[in-house]
Short mmCIF file of the C-alpha atoms (twelve columns), coordinates in Angstrom:
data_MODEL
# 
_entry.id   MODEL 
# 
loop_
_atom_site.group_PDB 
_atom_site.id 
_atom_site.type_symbol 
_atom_site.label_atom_id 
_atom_site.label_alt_id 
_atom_site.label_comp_id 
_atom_site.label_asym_id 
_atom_site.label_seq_id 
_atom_site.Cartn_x 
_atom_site.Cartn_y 
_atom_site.Cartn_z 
_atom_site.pdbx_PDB_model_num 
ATOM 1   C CA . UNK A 1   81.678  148.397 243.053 1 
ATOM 2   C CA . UNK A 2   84.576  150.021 241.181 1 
ATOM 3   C CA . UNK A 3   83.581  149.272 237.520 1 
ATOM 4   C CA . UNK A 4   80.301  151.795 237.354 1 
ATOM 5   C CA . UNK A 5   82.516  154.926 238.077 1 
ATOM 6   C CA . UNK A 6   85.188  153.680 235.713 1 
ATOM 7   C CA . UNK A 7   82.580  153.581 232.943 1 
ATOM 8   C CA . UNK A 8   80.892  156.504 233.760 1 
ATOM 9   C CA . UNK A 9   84.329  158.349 233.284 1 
ATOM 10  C CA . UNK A 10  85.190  156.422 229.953 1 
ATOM 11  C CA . UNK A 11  81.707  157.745 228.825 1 
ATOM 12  C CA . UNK A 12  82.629  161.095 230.291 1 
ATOM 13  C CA . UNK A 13  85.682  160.830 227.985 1 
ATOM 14  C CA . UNK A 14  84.007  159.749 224.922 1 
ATOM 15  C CA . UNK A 15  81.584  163.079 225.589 1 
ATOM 16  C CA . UNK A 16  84.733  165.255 225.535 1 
ATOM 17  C CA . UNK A 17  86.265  163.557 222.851 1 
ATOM 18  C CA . UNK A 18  82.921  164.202 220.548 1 
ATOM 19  C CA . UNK A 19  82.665  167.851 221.748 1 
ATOM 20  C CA . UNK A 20  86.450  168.046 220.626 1 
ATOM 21  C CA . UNK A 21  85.475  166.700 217.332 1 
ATOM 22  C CA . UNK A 22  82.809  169.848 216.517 1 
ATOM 23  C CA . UNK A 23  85.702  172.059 217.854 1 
ATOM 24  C CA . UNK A 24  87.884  170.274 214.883 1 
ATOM 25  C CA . UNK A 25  85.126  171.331 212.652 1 
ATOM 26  C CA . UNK A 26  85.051  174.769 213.704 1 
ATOM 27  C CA . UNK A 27  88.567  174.857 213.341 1 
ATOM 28  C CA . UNK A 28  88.597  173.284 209.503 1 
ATOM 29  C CA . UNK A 29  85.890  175.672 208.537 1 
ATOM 30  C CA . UNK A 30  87.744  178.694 209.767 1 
ATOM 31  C CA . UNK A 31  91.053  177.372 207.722 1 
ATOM 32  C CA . UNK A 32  88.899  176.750 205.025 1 
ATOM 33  C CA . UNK A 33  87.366  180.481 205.103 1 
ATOM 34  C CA . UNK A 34  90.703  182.138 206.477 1 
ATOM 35  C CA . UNK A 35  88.901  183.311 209.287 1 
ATOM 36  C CA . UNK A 36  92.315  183.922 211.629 1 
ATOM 37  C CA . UNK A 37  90.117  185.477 214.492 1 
ATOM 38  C CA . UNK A 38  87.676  182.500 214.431 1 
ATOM 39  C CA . UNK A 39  90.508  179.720 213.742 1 
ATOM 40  C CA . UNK A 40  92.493  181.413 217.631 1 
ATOM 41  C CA . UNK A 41  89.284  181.281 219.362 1 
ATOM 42  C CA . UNK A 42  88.388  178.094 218.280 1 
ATOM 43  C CA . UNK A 43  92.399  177.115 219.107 1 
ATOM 44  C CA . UNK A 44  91.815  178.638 222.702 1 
ATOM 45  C CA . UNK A 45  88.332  176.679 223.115 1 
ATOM 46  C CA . UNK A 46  90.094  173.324 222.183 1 
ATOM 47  C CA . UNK A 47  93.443  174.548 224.565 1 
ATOM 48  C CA . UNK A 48  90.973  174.781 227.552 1 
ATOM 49  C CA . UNK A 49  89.177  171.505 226.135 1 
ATOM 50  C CA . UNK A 50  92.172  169.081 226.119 1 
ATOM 51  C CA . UNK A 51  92.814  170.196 229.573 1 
ATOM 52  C CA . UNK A 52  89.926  168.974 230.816 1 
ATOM 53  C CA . UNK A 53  90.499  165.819 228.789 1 
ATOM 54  C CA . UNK A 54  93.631  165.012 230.742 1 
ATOM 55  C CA . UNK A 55  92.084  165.710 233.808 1 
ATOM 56  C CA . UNK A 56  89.609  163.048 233.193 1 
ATOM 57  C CA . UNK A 57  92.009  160.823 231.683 1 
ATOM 58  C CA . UNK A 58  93.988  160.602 234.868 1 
ATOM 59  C CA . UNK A 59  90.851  160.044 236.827 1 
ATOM 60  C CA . UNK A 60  90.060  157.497 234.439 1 
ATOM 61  C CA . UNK A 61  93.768  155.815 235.834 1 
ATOM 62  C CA . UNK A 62  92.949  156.383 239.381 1 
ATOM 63  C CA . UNK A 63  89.234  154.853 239.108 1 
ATOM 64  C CA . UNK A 64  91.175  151.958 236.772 1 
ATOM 65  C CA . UNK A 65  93.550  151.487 239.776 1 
ATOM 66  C CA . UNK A 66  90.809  151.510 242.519 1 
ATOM 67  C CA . UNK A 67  88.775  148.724 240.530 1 
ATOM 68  C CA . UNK A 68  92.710  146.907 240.624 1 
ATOM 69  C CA . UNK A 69  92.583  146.900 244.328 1 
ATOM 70  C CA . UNK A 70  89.186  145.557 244.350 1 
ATOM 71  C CA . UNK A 71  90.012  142.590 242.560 1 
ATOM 72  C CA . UNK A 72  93.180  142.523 245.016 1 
ATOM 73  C CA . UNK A 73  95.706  143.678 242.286 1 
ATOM 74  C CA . UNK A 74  97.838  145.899 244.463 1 
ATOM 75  C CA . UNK A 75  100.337 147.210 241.444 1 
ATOM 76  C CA . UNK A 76  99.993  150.033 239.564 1 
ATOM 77  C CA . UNK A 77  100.000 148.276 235.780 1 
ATOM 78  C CA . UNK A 78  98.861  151.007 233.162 1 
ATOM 79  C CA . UNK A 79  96.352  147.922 231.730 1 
ATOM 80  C CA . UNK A 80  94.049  148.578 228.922 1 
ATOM 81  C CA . UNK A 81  90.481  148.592 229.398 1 
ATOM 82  C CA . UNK A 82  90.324  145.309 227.398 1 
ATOM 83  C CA . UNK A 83  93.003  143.724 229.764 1 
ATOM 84  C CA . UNK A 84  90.386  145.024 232.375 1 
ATOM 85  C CA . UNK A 85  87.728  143.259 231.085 1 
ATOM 86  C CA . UNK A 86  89.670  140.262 231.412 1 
ATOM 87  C CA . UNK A 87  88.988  140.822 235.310 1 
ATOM 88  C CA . UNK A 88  85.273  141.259 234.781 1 
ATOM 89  C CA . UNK A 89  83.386  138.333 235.829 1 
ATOM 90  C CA . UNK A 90  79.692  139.594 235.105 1 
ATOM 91  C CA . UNK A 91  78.463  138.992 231.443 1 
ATOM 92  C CA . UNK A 92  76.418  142.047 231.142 1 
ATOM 93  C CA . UNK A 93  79.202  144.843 232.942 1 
ATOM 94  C CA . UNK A 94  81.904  143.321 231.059 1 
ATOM 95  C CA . UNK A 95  79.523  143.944 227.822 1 
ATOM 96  C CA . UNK A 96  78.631  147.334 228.706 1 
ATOM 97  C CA . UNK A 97  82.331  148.054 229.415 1 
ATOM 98  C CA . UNK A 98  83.483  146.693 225.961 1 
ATOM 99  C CA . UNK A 99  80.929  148.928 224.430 1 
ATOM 100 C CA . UNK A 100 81.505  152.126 226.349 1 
ATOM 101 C CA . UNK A 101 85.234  151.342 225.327 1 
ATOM 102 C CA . UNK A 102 84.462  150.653 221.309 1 
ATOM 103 C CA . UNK A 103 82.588  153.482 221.311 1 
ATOM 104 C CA . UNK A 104 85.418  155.586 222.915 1 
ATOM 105 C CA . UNK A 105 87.963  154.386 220.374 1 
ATOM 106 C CA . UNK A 106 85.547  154.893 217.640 1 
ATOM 107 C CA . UNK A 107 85.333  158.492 218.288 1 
ATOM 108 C CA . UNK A 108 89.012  158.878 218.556 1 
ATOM 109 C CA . UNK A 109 89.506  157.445 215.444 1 
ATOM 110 C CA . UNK A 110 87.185  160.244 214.142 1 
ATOM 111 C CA . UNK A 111 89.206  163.025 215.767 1 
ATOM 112 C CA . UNK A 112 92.545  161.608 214.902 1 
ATOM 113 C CA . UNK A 113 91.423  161.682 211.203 1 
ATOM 114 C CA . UNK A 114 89.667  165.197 211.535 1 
ATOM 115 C CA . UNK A 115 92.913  166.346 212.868 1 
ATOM 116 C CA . UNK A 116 95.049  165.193 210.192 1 
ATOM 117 C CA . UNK A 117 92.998  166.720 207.397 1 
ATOM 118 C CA . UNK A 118 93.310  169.961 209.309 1 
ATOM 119 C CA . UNK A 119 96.913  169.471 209.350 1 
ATOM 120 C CA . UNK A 120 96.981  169.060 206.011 1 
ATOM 121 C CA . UNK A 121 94.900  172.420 205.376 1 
ATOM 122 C CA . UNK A 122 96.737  174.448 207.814 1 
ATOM 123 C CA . UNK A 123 100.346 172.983 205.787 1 
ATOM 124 C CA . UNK A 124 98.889  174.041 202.082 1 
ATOM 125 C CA . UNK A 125 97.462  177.156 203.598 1 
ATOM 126 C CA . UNK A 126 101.184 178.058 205.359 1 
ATOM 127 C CA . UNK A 127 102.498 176.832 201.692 1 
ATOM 128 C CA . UNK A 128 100.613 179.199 199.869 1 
ATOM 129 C CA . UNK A 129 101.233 182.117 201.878 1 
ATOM 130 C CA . UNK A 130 104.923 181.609 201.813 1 
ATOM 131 C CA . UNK A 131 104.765 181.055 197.757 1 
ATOM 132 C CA . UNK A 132 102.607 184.644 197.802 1 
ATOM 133 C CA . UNK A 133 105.273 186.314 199.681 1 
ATOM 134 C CA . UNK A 134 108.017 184.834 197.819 1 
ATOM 135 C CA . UNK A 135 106.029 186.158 194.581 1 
ATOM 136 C CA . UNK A 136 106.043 189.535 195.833 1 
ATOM 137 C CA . UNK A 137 109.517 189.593 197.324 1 
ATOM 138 C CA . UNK A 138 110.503 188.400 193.671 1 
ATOM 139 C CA . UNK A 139 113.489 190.534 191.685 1 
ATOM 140 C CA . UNK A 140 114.260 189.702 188.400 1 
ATOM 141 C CA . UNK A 141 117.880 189.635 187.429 1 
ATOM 142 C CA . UNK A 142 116.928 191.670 184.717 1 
ATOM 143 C CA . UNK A 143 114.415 194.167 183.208 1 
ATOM 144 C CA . UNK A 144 111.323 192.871 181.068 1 
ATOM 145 C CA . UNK A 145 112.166 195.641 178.416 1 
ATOM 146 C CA . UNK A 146 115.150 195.689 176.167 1 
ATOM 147 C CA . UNK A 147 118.232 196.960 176.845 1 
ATOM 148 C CA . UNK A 148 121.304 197.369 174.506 1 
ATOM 149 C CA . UNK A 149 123.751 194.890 176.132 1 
ATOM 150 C CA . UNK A 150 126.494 197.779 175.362 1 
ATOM 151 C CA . UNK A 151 124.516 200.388 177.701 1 
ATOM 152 C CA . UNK A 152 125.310 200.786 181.002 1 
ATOM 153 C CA . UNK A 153 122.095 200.846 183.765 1 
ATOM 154 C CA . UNK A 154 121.808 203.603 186.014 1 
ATOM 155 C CA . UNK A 155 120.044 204.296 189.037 1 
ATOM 156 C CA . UNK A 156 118.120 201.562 191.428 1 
ATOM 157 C CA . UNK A 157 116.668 198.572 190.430 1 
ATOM 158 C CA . UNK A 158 113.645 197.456 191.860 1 
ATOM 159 C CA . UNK A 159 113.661 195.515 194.763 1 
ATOM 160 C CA . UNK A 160 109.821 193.840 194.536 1 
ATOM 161 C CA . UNK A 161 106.611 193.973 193.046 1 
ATOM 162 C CA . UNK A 162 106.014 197.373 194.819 1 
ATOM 163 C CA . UNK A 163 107.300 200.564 194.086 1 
ATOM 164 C CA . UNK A 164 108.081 201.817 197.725 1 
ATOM 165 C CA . UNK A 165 109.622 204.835 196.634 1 
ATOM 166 C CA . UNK A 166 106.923 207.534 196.170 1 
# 
């Protein structure tokens, strides 16, 4: 029977998905303590990661399709797995398969959330390093000290925060 490898995968998926979650954690703590080493090897660990995600996802879609052609639907619809419960005939595999499937969509909800609070962080964090910069890039039109208006200015103003010239 087709269904017990197509729910072993979604449970396979829902693994990956959790272990992508702790990854997301990593990733928020190492925003949150500008760790930039930590926050690229955490990046690389969830690149390799979300490979292996699709990888499962499209065996997921070829297990979906082989259970599809067991019930002697010869198309290749992209169906839900709550339109494939619809094909399920046995109370307690069409149970298990609505829970394996809550379960998965539970957890992505987690991630999707997890993610958008770390793109929130990484935004504010790219914000204040580009108000920093524009702090220290800052030139003042004019001097802080007084200056007769009638008096001429010689010699170079200064172009930032820094004196560069030594």
């Amino acid at each position: 029977m087709a269904l017990k490898p197509l729910i072993g995968q979604l449970e396979q998926l829902n693994r990956s998905h959790l272990e992508m979650i702790e990854i997301a954690g990593a990733k928020k703590e190492a925003v949150i303590k500008n760790e930039i080493d930590v926050f690229i090897a955490t990046m690389n660990r969830e690149s390799k990661l979300l490979k292996r995600i699709q990888a499962e996802d499209e065996q997921r879609g070829e297990l979906a399709y082989a259970f599809m052609q067991e019930r002697g639907i010869k198309s290749r619809l992209k169906l839900t797995i709550a339109e494939i419960s619809r094909l399920v005939f046995d109370p307690d595999e069409k149970r298990e398969l609505l829970d394996v499937h809550a379960r998965l969509s539970n957890t992505l909800m987690r991630l999707k959330q997890i993610n958008d609070t770390n793109r929130q962080l990484i935004e504010q964090a790219l914000s204040f390093i580009d108000l920093s910069m524009e702090l220290m890039s800052y030139r003042p039109e004019q001097e802080n000290t007084y200056q007769h208006p009638a008096a001429q200015s010689y010699g170079y103003g200064r172009s930032g925060m820094f004196d560069r010239r030594s």
